[in-house]
Amino acid sequence: MSASLALPMLGAHAADTDVQTDVVIIGAGAAGLAAAHGLKAAGRKAIVLEARDRVGGRAFTDTSLGPAYDAGAMFIHWAERNPWVQIARDLGVATPDESWGGGFQVFSDGKPMADADRQKRRGAFGQIDRRLETVDLAKRDLSVKDLLGDLGPDLSQIASSGLLLSIGEESDRISTRDYQRLWAGDDLVVPSGYGNLVARYGAGLDIRLNQPVGEIRWDGPGVVVTTPSGSLRANACIVTVPVGVLKAGAIRFTPELPMRTRDALDGIGMGALTKIALKVEGDRFGITPGTSFLEAGSPHRMMNFDLFPEDKDLIVAYCGGDHARELSAAGPDATRDHLTTLLTSMIGSDIAKAITGISFPAWWTDPFSRGSYSVCLPGREAAREQLAEPIGGRIVIAGEATAGGGAMTVGGATLAGRAAAAALARIKA
Ligand SMILES: Cc1cc2nc3c(=O)[nH]c(=O)nc-3n(C[C@H](O)[C@H](O)[C@H](O)COP(=O)(O)OP(=O)(O)OC[C@H]3O[C@@H](n4cnc5c(N)ncnc54)[C@H](O)[C@@H]3O)c2cc1C
């Protein structure tokens, strides 16, 4: 058997057949990297197998259009307790407070929204927090849609639409209990790219790229993990692939996962928060860089545009829920036409000529993410803890989905990865 330390790091080479290590980690996103650091600090050998040709997972700074933007995670949420504040400091990366330079304008079908309608919107948004203060969830959970039920369909739709851009999901598929426990706090930004920062955190770890894991056998002692280029034996395994990937059955477990784990997966869905970048050259159309436009005429199809952030030649559009799923299925050309039509009605027809490119990392259809981040279904908020329960004393599922109040975030994924490494240390795998 070849020793893992003899293999190069961060290479795009094959996984050697019968390589032996203490722990194999599947996925080189924030959770996988944190788990690998935790094991390394504990003196254990760990190899990270990553399907893509890059490190960082859903934290990804995209430069395909020239100027960089974060196509996945962008904010260091709840900075007061987020481990990335310290990691960034250790790596000498600046993390200032978020600041919105250019202001915010709301549109309805291409026209500035009337003041009365804006006030109605603001009132509707406030209803979620107001109801959370008074609702009794002790006996039973509710969907957020049911929480807002007696507002009436019109206001309820408006109140729910904000969740499309935060949770990325329709309100009837969100557990109110889970939503209520999500951590809040200050947001910081990473001007040099959150994705770049996460990728840098991978330095010095034994990461094998282009290694999509297709099977995990745990019918004998330890585990055998297989990719198209070979197998790897280990005493234990930490699985950090997104819940959407596990639910899609992309990794076969032999024997299959225990009923409790499968039941936990049934209780968690994936939202579809999506960012689409357009390259816009030559003109700023009189718009202050850093301005945001929200097209909110149709609550279900709400679209936010960040215009020329940090004076870059970019417009970054955001949407979520079923509308984002439709656009992901339609593909980049149809999406570019749709966004151009929306921008033309808000800015004028000259914008169409200035749009010279699109970058559309469609997380919903991407086989290595299958969505933006995990969302507990109504009544299923305990599924996160259930999913994190060690399996057979040698497999631990980690990642943002298992992060409790830190779920859906890079910080939560990191804490979950650290916890998984500690759990394996406890069971001495
Ligand atoms: C549009 C968008 C905006 C977001 N905004 C924020 C934000 O502002 N702040 C924030 O904190 N979070 C944000 N998030 C969420 C955040 O990106 C994730 O919660 C976090 O990155 C998840 O880390 P993870 O390690 O759990 O999973 P991932 O980062 O998804 O890592 C899992 C890894 O597993 C790999 N993988 C998948 N299948 C296989 C396989 N079969 N074999 C081997 N490897 C495999 C994947 O390629 C990936 O690298 C956002 C996400 C999206 C999509």
CSV table of N, CA and C in Angstrom, one decimal, residues 233-354:
chain,number,residue,atom,x,y,z
A,233,ARG,N,-8.9,3.0,1.2
A,233,ARG,CA,-9.3,2.4,2.5
A,233,ARG,C,-9.0,3.4,3.6
A,234,ALA,N,-9.9,3.4,4.6
A,234,ALA,CA,-9.7,4.2,5.8
A,234,ALA,C,-10.4,3.6,7.0
A,235,ASN,N,-10.0,4.0,8.1
A,235,ASN,CA,-10.7,3.6,9.3
A,235,ASN,C,-12.1,4.2,9.4
A,236,ALA,N,-12.2,5.4,8.9
A,236,ALA,CA,-13.4,6.1,9.1
A,236,ALA,C,-13.6,7.1,7.9
A,237,CYS,N,-14.8,7.7,7.9
A,237,CYS,CA,-15.1,8.6,6.7
A,237,CYS,C,-16.0,9.8,7.2
A,238,ILE,N,-15.6,11.0,6.7
A,238,ILE,CA,-16.5,12.1,7.0
A,238,ILE,C,-17.1,12.6,5.7
A,239,VAL,N,-18.4,12.6,5.6
A,239,VAL,CA,-19.1,12.9,4.3
A,239,VAL,C,-19.6,14.3,4.4
A,240,THR,N,-19.1,15.2,3.6
A,240,THR,CA,-19.5,16.6,3.6
A,240,THR,C,-20.2,17.1,2.4
A,241,VAL,N,-20.6,16.2,1.5
A,241,VAL,CA,-21.2,16.6,0.3
A,241,VAL,C,-22.6,17.2,0.6
A,242,PRO,N,-23.1,18.1,-0.2
A,242,PRO,CA,-24.4,18.7,0.2
A,242,PRO,C,-25.5,17.7,0.3
A,243,VAL,N,-26.5,18.0,1.1
A,243,VAL,CA,-27.7,17.1,1.3
A,243,VAL,C,-28.3,16.7,-0.1
A,244,GLY,N,-28.4,17.7,-1.0
A,244,GLY,CA,-29.0,17.5,-2.3
A,244,GLY,C,-28.2,16.4,-3.1
A,245,VAL,N,-26.9,16.3,-2.9
A,245,VAL,CA,-26.1,15.2,-3.6
A,245,VAL,C,-26.5,13.9,-2.9
A,246,LEU,N,-26.6,13.8,-1.6
A,246,LEU,CA,-26.9,12.6,-1.0
A,246,LEU,C,-28.3,12.1,-1.3
A,247,LYS,N,-29.3,13.1,-1.4
A,247,LYS,CA,-30.7,12.7,-1.7
A,247,LYS,C,-30.8,12.2,-3.1
A,248,ALA,N,-29.9,12.7,-4.0
A,248,ALA,CA,-30.0,12.3,-5.4
A,248,ALA,C,-29.4,10.9,-5.6
A,249,GLY,N,-28.8,10.4,-4.6
A,249,GLY,CA,-28.2,9.0,-4.6
A,249,GLY,C,-26.9,9.0,-5.4
A,250,ALA,N,-26.2,10.1,-5.5
A,250,ALA,CA,-25.0,10.1,-6.3
A,250,ALA,C,-23.9,9.2,-5.7
A,251,ILE,N,-24.0,9.0,-4.4
A,251,ILE,CA,-23.0,8.1,-3.7
A,251,ILE,C,-23.8,6.9,-3.2
A,252,ARG,N,-23.4,5.7,-3.6
A,252,ARG,CA,-24.0,4.5,-3.1
A,252,ARG,C,-23.4,4.0,-1.8
A,253,PHE,N,-24.2,3.8,-0.8
A,253,PHE,CA,-23.6,3.2,0.4
A,253,PHE,C,-23.9,1.8,0.5
A,254,THR,N,-22.9,1.0,0.8
A,254,THR,CA,-23.0,-0.5,0.9
A,254,THR,C,-22.5,-1.0,2.3
A,255,PRO,N,-23.4,-1.4,3.2
A,255,PRO,CA,-24.9,-1.5,3.0
A,255,PRO,C,-25.5,-0.1,3.0
A,256,GLU,N,-26.8,0.0,2.7
A,256,GLU,CA,-27.4,1.3,2.6
A,256,GLU,C,-27.3,2.0,4.0
A,257,LEU,N,-27.5,3.3,3.9
A,257,LEU,CA,-27.5,4.1,5.1
A,257,LEU,C,-28.6,3.6,6.1
A,258,PRO,N,-28.4,3.7,7.4
A,258,PRO,CA,-29.5,3.3,8.3
A,258,PRO,C,-30.8,4.1,8.1
A,259,MET,N,-31.9,3.5,8.5
A,259,MET,CA,-33.2,4.1,8.3
A,259,MET,C,-33.2,5.5,9.0
A,260,ARG,N,-32.6,5.7,10.1
A,260,ARG,CA,-32.6,7.0,10.8
A,260,ARG,C,-32.0,8.1,9.9
A,261,THR,N,-30.9,7.7,9.3
A,261,THR,CA,-30.2,8.7,8.4
A,261,THR,C,-31.0,9.0,7.2
A,262,ARG,N,-31.6,8.0,6.6
A,262,ARG,CA,-32.4,8.2,5.4
A,262,ARG,C,-33.7,9.1,5.8
A,263,ASP,N,-34.2,8.8,7.0
A,263,ASP,CA,-35.3,9.6,7.4
A,263,ASP,C,-34.9,11.0,7.6
A,264,ALA,N,-33.7,11.3,8.2
A,264,ALA,CA,-33.3,12.6,8.3
A,264,ALA,C,-33.2,13.3,7.0
A,265,LEU,N,-32.6,12.6,6.0
A,265,LEU,CA,-32.5,13.2,4.6
A,265,LEU,C,-33.9,13.6,4.1
A,266,ASP,N,-34.9,12.7,4.4
A,266,ASP,CA,-36.2,13.0,3.9
A,266,ASP,C,-36.8,14.3,4.5
A,267,GLY,N,-36.3,14.7,5.6
A,267,GLY,CA,-36.8,15.9,6.3
A,267,GLY,C,-36.1,17.2,5.9
A,268,ILE,N,-35.1,17.1,5.0
A,268,ILE,CA,-34.3,18.3,4.6
A,268,ILE,C,-34.4,18.4,3.1
A,269,GLY,N,-34.7,19.6,2.7
A,269,GLY,CA,-34.7,19.9,1.2
A,269,GLY,C,-33.5,20.9,0.9
A,270,MET,N,-33.4,21.2,-0.3
A,270,MET,CA,-32.4,22.2,-0.7
A,270,MET,C,-33.1,23.4,-1.3
A,271,GLY,N,-32.7,24.6,-0.8
A,271,GLY,CA,-33.2,25.9,-1.5
A,271,GLY,C,-32.5,26.1,-2.8
A,272,ALA,N,-32.9,27.2,-3.5
A,272,ALA,CA,-32.3,27.4,-4.8
A,272,ALA,C,-31.9,28.8,-5.0
A,273,LEU,N,-31.3,29.4,-3.9
A,273,LEU,CA,-30.8,30.8,-4.1
A,273,LEU,C,-29.8,30.8,-5.2
A,274,THR,N,-29.9,31.7,-6.1
A,274,THR,CA,-29.1,31.7,-7.4
A,274,THR,C,-28.6,33.1,-7.7
A,275,LYS,N,-27.3,33.2,-8.0
A,275,LYS,CA,-26.8,34.5,-8.5
A,275,LYS,C,-26.4,34.3,-9.9
A,276,ILE,N,-26.6,35.3,-10.7
A,276,ILE,CA,-26.3,35.3,-12.1
A,276,ILE,C,-25.6,36.6,-12.4
A,277,ALA,N,-24.4,36.5,-13.0
A,277,ALA,CA,-23.6,37.7,-13.3
A,277,ALA,C,-23.6,38.1,-14.7
A,278,LEU,N,-23.8,39.3,-15.0
A,278,LEU,CA,-23.8,39.8,-16.4
A,278,LEU,C,-22.6,40.8,-16.5
A,279,LYS,N,-21.8,40.6,-17.6
A,279,LYS,CA,-20.8,41.6,-17.8
A,279,LYS,C,-21.4,42.8,-18.6
A,280,VAL,N,-21.2,44.0,-18.1
A,280,VAL,CA,-21.8,45.2,-18.7
A,280,VAL,C,-20.6,46.2,-18.9
A,281,GLU,N,-20.3,46.4,-20.2
A,281,GLU,CA,-19.2,47.2,-20.5
A,281,GLU,C,-19.5,48.6,-21.0
A,282,GLY,N,-18.7,49.6,-20.6
A,282,GLY,CA,-18.7,50.9,-21.3
A,282,GLY,C,-19.5,52.0,-20.7
A,283,ASP,N,-20.5,51.7,-19.9
A,283,ASP,CA,-21.4,52.8,-19.4
A,283,ASP,C,-21.9,52.4,-18.1
A,284,ARG,N,-22.2,53.4,-17.2
A,284,ARG,CA,-22.8,53.1,-15.9
A,284,ARG,C,-24.3,53.6,-15.9
A,285,PHE,N,-24.7,54.2,-17.1
A,285,PHE,CA,-26.1,54.6,-17.2
A,285,PHE,C,-26.6,55.5,-16.1
A,286,GLY,N,-25.7,56.3,-15.6
A,286,GLY,CA,-26.0,57.3,-14.6
A,286,GLY,C,-26.3,56.7,-13.2
A,287,ILE,N,-26.0,55.4,-13.1
A,287,ILE,CA,-26.3,54.7,-11.9
A,287,ILE,C,-25.1,54.7,-11.0
A,288,THR,N,-25.2,55.1,-9.7
A,288,THR,CA,-24.1,55.0,-8.8
A,288,THR,C,-23.7,53.6,-8.5
A,289,PRO,N,-22.4,53.3,-8.8
A,289,PRO,CA,-21.9,51.9,-8.5
A,289,PRO,C,-22.3,51.5,-7.1
A,290,GLY,N,-22.8,50.2,-7.0
A,290,GLY,CA,-23.1,49.7,-5.7
A,290,GLY,C,-24.6,49.9,-5.4
A,291,THR,N,-25.4,50.4,-6.3
A,291,THR,CA,-26.8,50.6,-6.2
A,291,THR,C,-27.5,49.2,-6.3
A,292,SER,N,-28.6,49.0,-5.6
A,292,SER,CA,-29.4,47.7,-5.8
A,292,SER,C,-30.7,48.1,-6.3
A,293,PHE,N,-31.2,47.4,-7.3
A,293,PHE,CA,-32.6,47.5,-7.9
A,293,PHE,C,-33.3,46.2,-7.5
A,294,LEU,N,-34.5,46.3,-7.0
A,294,LEU,CA,-35.3,45.1,-6.7
A,294,LEU,C,-36.5,45.2,-7.6
A,295,GLU,N,-36.7,44.2,-8.5
A,295,GLU,CA,-37.9,44.1,-9.3
A,295,GLU,C,-38.9,43.2,-8.5
A,296,ALA,N,-39.9,43.8,-8.0
A,296,ALA,CA,-40.8,43.1,-7.0
A,296,ALA,C,-42.2,43.1,-7.5
A,297,GLY,N,-42.5,43.4,-8.8
A,297,GLY,CA,-43.8,43.4,-9.3
A,297,GLY,C,-44.5,42.1,-9.1
A,298,SER,N,-43.8,41.0,-9.3
A,298,SER,CA,-44.4,39.7,-9.1
A,298,SER,C,-43.7,39.0,-8.0
A,299,PRO,N,-44.3,38.9,-6.8
A,299,PRO,CA,-43.6,38.4,-5.6
A,299,PRO,C,-42.9,37.0,-5.8
A,300,HIS,N,-43.5,36.1,-6.6
A,300,HIS,CA,-42.9,34.8,-6.8
A,300,HIS,C,-41.6,34.9,-7.7
A,301,ARG,N,-41.5,35.9,-8.5
A,301,ARG,CA,-40.4,36.0,-9.4
A,301,ARG,C,-39.5,37.2,-9.1
A,302,MET,N,-39.4,37.5,-7.8
A,302,MET,CA,-38.7,38.6,-7.4
A,302,MET,C,-37.2,38.5,-7.8
A,303,MET,N,-36.6,39.6,-8.2
A,303,MET,CA,-35.2,39.6,-8.7
A,303,MET,C,-34.5,40.8,-8.2
A,304,ASN,N,-33.4,40.6,-7.5
A,304,ASN,CA,-32.6,41.7,-7.0
A,304,ASN,C,-31.4,41.9,-7.9
A,305,PHE,N,-31.0,43.1,-8.2
A,305,PHE,CA,-29.8,43.4,-9.1
A,305,PHE,C,-28.8,44.2,-8.3
A,306,ASP,N,-27.6,43.8,-8.1
A,306,ASP,CA,-26.5,44.6,-7.6
A,306,ASP,C,-25.8,45.2,-8.8
A,307,LEU,N,-25.9,46.5,-8.9
A,307,LEU,CA,-25.4,47.1,-10.2
A,307,LEU,C,-23.9,47.7,-9.9
A,308,PHE,N,-23.0,47.2,-10.7
A,308,PHE,CA,-21.6,47.7,-10.7
A,308,PHE,C,-21.0,47.7,-9.3
A,309,PRO,N,-21.1,46.5,-8.6
A,309,PRO,CA,-20.6,46.5,-7.2
A,309,PRO,C,-19.1,46.8,-7.2
A,310,GLU,N,-18.7,47.6,-6.3
A,310,GLU,CA,-17.3,48.1,-6.2
A,310,GLU,C,-16.8,48.6,-7.6
A,311,ASP,N,-17.7,49.2,-8.3
A,311,ASP,CA,-17.4,49.8,-9.6
A,311,ASP,C,-16.9,48.8,-10.6
A,312,LYS,N,-17.2,47.5,-10.5
A,312,LYS,CA,-16.8,46.5,-11.4
A,312,LYS,C,-17.8,46.5,-12.6
A,313,ASP,N,-17.4,46.0,-13.8
A,313,ASP,CA,-18.2,46.0,-15.0
A,313,ASP,C,-19.2,44.8,-14.9
A,314,LEU,N,-19.9,44.7,-13.8
A,314,LEU,CA,-20.8,43.6,-13.6
A,314,LEU,C,-22.2,44.0,-13.0
A,315,ILE,N,-23.2,43.3,-13.4
A,315,ILE,CA,-24.5,43.4,-12.7
A,315,ILE,C,-24.7,41.9,-12.2
A,316,VAL,N,-25.0,41.8,-10.9
A,316,VAL,CA,-25.2,40.5,-10.3
A,316,VAL,C,-26.7,40.4,-9.9
A,317,ALA,N,-27.4,39.5,-10.5
A,317,ALA,CA,-28.8,39.3,-10.2
A,317,ALA,C,-29.0,38.1,-9.3
A,318,TYR,N,-30.0,38.2,-8.4
A,318,TYR,CA,-30.3,37.2,-7.4
A,318,TYR,C,-31.7,36.8,-7.5
A,319,CYS,N,-32.0,35.5,-7.4
A,319,CYS,CA,-33.4,35.1,-7.2
A,319,CYS,C,-33.4,33.8,-6.4
A,320,GLY,N,-34.5,33.2,-6.2
A,320,GLY,CA,-34.6,32.0,-5.4
A,320,GLY,C,-35.9,31.2,-5.6
A,321,GLY,N,-36.0,30.1,-4.9
A,321,GLY,CA,-37.2,29.3,-5.0
A,321,GLY,C,-37.5,28.8,-6.4
A,322,ASP,N,-38.8,28.6,-6.7
A,322,ASP,CA,-39.1,27.9,-8.0
A,322,ASP,C,-38.7,28.7,-9.2
A,323,HIS,N,-38.7,30.0,-9.1
A,323,HIS,CA,-38.3,30.8,-10.2
A,323,HIS,C,-36.8,30.6,-10.6
A,324,ALA,N,-36.0,30.5,-9.5
A,324,ALA,CA,-34.6,30.1,-9.8
A,324,ALA,C,-34.5,28.7,-10.4
A,325,ARG,N,-35.3,27.8,-10.0
A,325,ARG,CA,-35.3,26.5,-10.5
A,325,ARG,C,-35.6,26.5,-12.0
A,326,GLU,N,-36.7,27.3,-12.4
A,326,GLU,CA,-37.1,27.5,-13.8
A,326,GLU,C,-35.9,28.0,-14.6
A,327,LEU,N,-35.3,29.1,-14.1
A,327,LEU,CA,-34.2,29.7,-14.9
A,327,LEU,C,-33.0,28.7,-15.0
A,328,SER,N,-32.7,27.9,-13.9
A,328,SER,CA,-31.6,26.9,-14.0
A,328,SER,C,-31.9,25.9,-15.1
A,329,ALA,N,-33.2,25.5,-15.2
A,329,ALA,CA,-33.5,24.5,-16.2
A,329,ALA,C,-33.5,25.2,-17.6
A,330,ALA,N,-33.9,26.4,-17.7
A,330,ALA,CA,-33.9,27.1,-19.0
A,330,ALA,C,-32.5,27.3,-19.5
A,331,GLY,N,-31.5,27.5,-18.7
A,331,GLY,CA,-30.1,27.7,-19.1
A,331,GLY,C,-29.7,29.1,-19.3
A,332,PRO,N,-28.4,29.4,-19.6
A,332,PRO,CA,-27.9,30.7,-19.6
A,332,PRO,C,-28.4,31.6,-20.7
A,333,ASP,N,-28.7,31.1,-21.9
A,333,ASP,CA,-29.1,32.0,-23.0
A,333,ASP,C,-30.5,32.5,-22.7
A,334,ALA,N,-31.4,31.6,-22.3
A,334,ALA,CA,-32.8,32.1,-22.0
A,334,ALA,C,-32.7,33.0,-20.7
A,335,THR,N,-31.9,32.7,-19.8
A,335,THR,CA,-31.8,33.6,-18.6
A,335,THR,C,-31.2,35.0,-18.9
A,336,ARG,N,-30.3,35.0,-19.8
A,336,ARG,CA,-29.7,36.3,-20.2
A,336,ARG,C,-30.8,37.1,-20.9
A,337,ASP,N,-31.6,36.5,-21.7
A,337,ASP,CA,-32.7,37.2,-22.4
A,337,ASP,C,-33.7,37.8,-21.3
A,338,HIS,N,-34.0,36.9,-20.4
A,338,HIS,CA,-35.0,37.3,-19.3
A,338,HIS,C,-34.4,38.5,-18.5
A,339,LEU,N,-33.2,38.4,-18.1
A,339,LEU,CA,-32.6,39.5,-17.3
A,339,LEU,C,-32.5,40.8,-18.1
A,340,THR,N,-32.1,40.6,-19.4
A,340,THR,CA,-32.0,41.8,-20.3
A,340,THR,C,-33.3,42.5,-20.4
A,341,THR,N,-34.4,41.7,-20.5
A,341,THR,CA,-35.7,42.3,-20.6
A,341,THR,C,-36.1,43.1,-19.3
A,342,LEU,N,-35.8,42.5,-18.2
A,342,LEU,CA,-36.1,43.2,-16.9
A,342,LEU,C,-35.2,44.5,-16.8
A,343,LEU,N,-33.9,44.4,-17.1
A,343,LEU,CA,-33.1,45.6,-17.0
A,343,LEU,C,-33.5,46.7,-18.0
A,344,THR,N,-33.9,46.2,-19.2
A,344,THR,CA,-34.3,47.2,-20.2
A,344,THR,C,-35.5,48.0,-19.7
A,345,SER,N,-36.4,47.4,-19.0
A,345,SER,CA,-37.6,48.1,-18.6
A,345,SER,C,-37.2,49.0,-17.4
A,346,MET,N,-36.2,48.7,-16.6
A,346,MET,CA,-35.8,49.6,-15.5
A,346,MET,C,-34.8,50.7,-15.9
A,347,ILE,N,-33.9,50.4,-16.9
A,347,ILE,CA,-32.8,51.3,-17.2
A,347,ILE,C,-32.9,51.9,-18.6
A,348,GLY,N,-33.5,51.2,-19.5
A,348,GLY,CA,-33.6,51.6,-20.9
A,348,GLY,C,-33.0,50.7,-21.8
A,349,SER,N,-33.3,50.8,-23.1
A,349,SER,CA,-32.9,49.8,-24.1
A,349,SER,C,-31.4,49.7,-24.3
A,350,ASP,N,-30.6,50.8,-24.0
A,350,ASP,CA,-29.2,50.8,-24.3
A,350,ASP,C,-28.5,49.7,-23.5
A,351,ILE,N,-29.0,49.3,-22.4
A,351,ILE,CA,-28.4,48.3,-21.5
A,351,ILE,C,-28.2,47.0,-22.3
A,352,ALA,N,-29.1,46.7,-23.2
A,352,ALA,CA,-29.0,45.4,-23.9
A,352,ALA,C,-27.7,45.3,-24.7
A,353,LYS,N,-27.3,46.4,-25.3
A,353,LYS,CA,-26.1,46.4,-26.1
A,353,LYS,C,-24.8,46.3,-25.2
A,354,ALA,N,-25.0,46.8,-24.0
A,354,ALA,CA,-23.8,46.9,-23.1
A,354,ALA,C,-23.5,45.5,-22.4
